[in-house]
Amino acid sequence: QVQLVESGGGLVQAGGSLRLSCAASGRTSSRYAVGWFRQAPGKEREFVAAINCSGSSTYYADSVKGRFTISRDNAKNTLYLQMNSLKPEDTAVYYCARCYGASYYATTSYDSWGQGTQVTVSS
């Protein structure tokens, strides 16, 4: 079993930056792909970014491509999401999770969800 804990959320003005972290504990996490999702009030949880086991391949939602960067440090069992040029529509609770399924983009491919961290972008 893997436990994931997100941190780094907060309130930022539009155009600003935040760096989210996701610390993993429990069974070795470096053998799994991991990803970030977000959920805004009244909306479904949506894919943001994912990264494979080694960190050599990354995947992004079109809405964040070019602004967000996902990375991982397997020695520290930590996943990161660097978010630049933030927009009010990026406001959501951000979750990290472990990918065990076939699709990096589908919520159903993930388990071991963290508790989430709130990101609020003011205009």
Short mmCIF file of C-alpha atoms in Angstrom, two decimals:
data_model
loop_
_atom_site.label_atom_id
_atom_site.label_comp_id
_atom_site.label_asym_id
_atom_site.label_seq_id
_atom_site.Cartn_x
_atom_site.Cartn_y
_atom_site.Cartn_z
CA GLN A 1 0.00 0.00 0.00
CA VAL A 2 1.23 3.47 -0.91
CA GLN A 3 0.24 6.59 0.99
CA LEU A 4 0.42 9.95 -0.79
CA VAL A 5 0.35 13.37 0.88
CA GLU A 6 0.09 16.60 -1.12
CA SER A 7 1.37 20.00 -0.02
CA GLY A 8 2.23 23.39 -1.44
CA GLY A 9 -1.18 24.74 -2.30
CA GLY A 10 -2.27 28.26 -1.46
CA LEU A 11 -3.62 31.57 -2.71
CA VAL A 12 -1.82 33.27 -5.59
CA GLN A 13 -2.60 36.06 -8.01
CA ALA A 14 -3.16 35.37 -11.68
CA GLY A 15 0.16 35.08 -13.47
CA GLY A 16 1.89 33.77 -10.38
CA SER A 17 3.48 30.41 -9.64
CA LEU A 18 3.14 27.57 -7.15
CA ARG A 19 4.97 24.29 -6.68
CA LEU A 20 3.02 21.35 -5.40
CA SER A 21 4.65 18.35 -3.79
CA CYS A 22 3.38 14.82 -3.24
CA ALA A 23 5.28 12.71 -0.72
CA ALA A 24 4.94 8.95 -0.95
CA SER A 25 5.38 6.43 1.82
CA GLY A 26 4.70 2.74 2.25
CA ARG A 27 5.56 0.27 -0.48
CA THR A 28 8.22 1.43 -2.95
CA SER A 29 6.63 4.05 -5.15
CA SER A 30 9.30 4.43 -7.83
CA ARG A 31 8.01 1.43 -9.80
CA TYR A 32 4.73 3.19 -10.56
CA ALA A 33 3.70 6.00 -12.81
CA VAL A 34 2.03 8.82 -10.90
CA GLY A 35 -0.16 11.72 -11.82
CA TRP A 36 -1.88 14.92 -10.78
CA PHE A 37 -5.59 15.57 -11.05
CA ARG A 38 -7.73 18.51 -9.97
CA GLN A 39 -11.34 19.08 -9.04
CA ALA A 40 -13.08 22.44 -9.01
CA PRO A 41 -16.36 22.98 -7.14
CA GLY A 42 -19.28 21.44 -9.00
CA LYS A 43 -17.04 19.80 -11.58
CA GLU A 44 -15.67 16.34 -12.12
CA ARG A 45 -12.11 15.45 -11.26
CA GLU A 46 -9.90 16.01 -14.30
CA PHE A 47 -6.48 14.90 -15.44
CA VAL A 48 -3.68 17.46 -15.19
CA ALA A 49 -0.36 15.66 -15.72
CA ALA A 50 1.35 12.28 -15.37
CA ILE A 51 4.88 10.93 -15.39
CA ASN A 52 6.21 7.43 -15.94
CA CYS A 53 8.29 5.39 -13.50
CA SER A 54 11.70 6.72 -14.56
CA GLY A 55 10.58 10.27 -15.24
CA SER A 56 11.56 10.02 -18.89
CA SER A 57 8.04 10.56 -20.23
CA THR A 58 5.46 13.14 -19.23
CA TYR A 59 1.86 13.76 -20.24
CA TYR A 60 -0.25 16.89 -19.89
CA ALA A 61 -3.79 18.10 -20.32
CA ASP A 62 -4.06 20.64 -23.13
CA SER A 63 -5.23 23.26 -20.65
CA VAL A 64 -1.93 23.23 -18.74
CA LYS A 65 0.56 22.33 -21.47
CA GLY A 66 3.39 24.86 -21.58
CA ARG A 67 2.54 26.26 -18.12
CA PHE A 68 2.82 23.26 -15.78
CA THR A 69 5.74 20.85 -15.38
CA ILE A 70 5.54 17.49 -13.65
CA SER A 71 8.67 15.88 -12.24
CA ARG A 72 9.68 13.26 -9.71
CA ASP A 73 12.59 12.52 -7.41
CA ASN A 74 12.57 8.77 -6.83
CA ALA A 75 15.37 9.01 -4.25
CA LYS A 76 13.08 11.21 -2.15
CA ASN A 77 9.85 9.42 -3.12
CA THR A 78 8.40 12.77 -4.07
CA LEU A 79 6.36 13.99 -7.02
CA TYR A 80 6.22 17.66 -8.01
CA LEU A 81 4.01 19.94 -10.07
CA GLN A 82 5.49 23.31 -10.98
CA MET A 83 2.65 25.62 -11.98
CA ASN A 84 3.49 28.88 -13.77
CA SER A 85 1.33 31.56 -15.38
CA LEU A 86 -1.58 30.53 -13.20
CA LYS A 87 -5.09 31.49 -14.24
CA PRO A 88 -8.30 31.80 -12.18
CA GLU A 89 -9.61 28.70 -13.97
CA ASP A 90 -6.76 26.69 -12.40
CA THR A 91 -8.49 27.10 -9.04
CA ALA A 92 -9.24 23.62 -7.68
CA VAL A 93 -8.23 20.99 -5.19
CA TYR A 94 -5.19 19.19 -6.61
CA TYR A 95 -4.67 15.48 -5.98
CA CYS A 96 -1.82 13.10 -6.67
CA ALA A 97 -2.37 9.41 -7.25
CA ARG A 98 -0.65 6.24 -8.36
CA CYS A 99 -1.28 4.96 -11.87
CA TYR A 100 -1.83 1.22 -12.20
CA GLY A 101 -4.05 1.15 -15.27
CA ALA A 102 -3.59 1.38 -19.01
CA SER A 103 -4.39 5.07 -19.53
CA TYR A 104 -2.50 7.93 -17.94
CA TYR A 105 -5.46 10.21 -18.64
CA ALA A 106 -8.29 8.26 -17.00
CA THR A 107 -9.24 8.68 -13.37
CA THR A 108 -10.11 4.99 -13.23
CA SER A 109 -6.45 4.07 -13.87
CA TYR A 110 -5.40 5.55 -10.53
CA ASP A 111 -5.56 4.59 -6.88
CA SER A 112 -3.94 5.60 -3.57
CA TRP A 113 -5.30 9.13 -3.85
CA GLY A 114 -3.95 11.78 -1.52
CA GLN A 115 -6.20 14.08 0.50
CA GLY A 116 -5.66 17.01 -1.88
CA THR A 117 -4.28 20.53 -1.58
CA GLN A 118 -6.26 23.67 -2.40
CA VAL A 119 -5.00 26.04 -5.08
CA THR A 120 -6.80 29.36 -5.42
CA VAL A 121 -5.90 31.83 -8.16
CA SER A 122 -7.32 35.32 -7.81
CA SER A 123 -7.92 37.60 -10.77
#
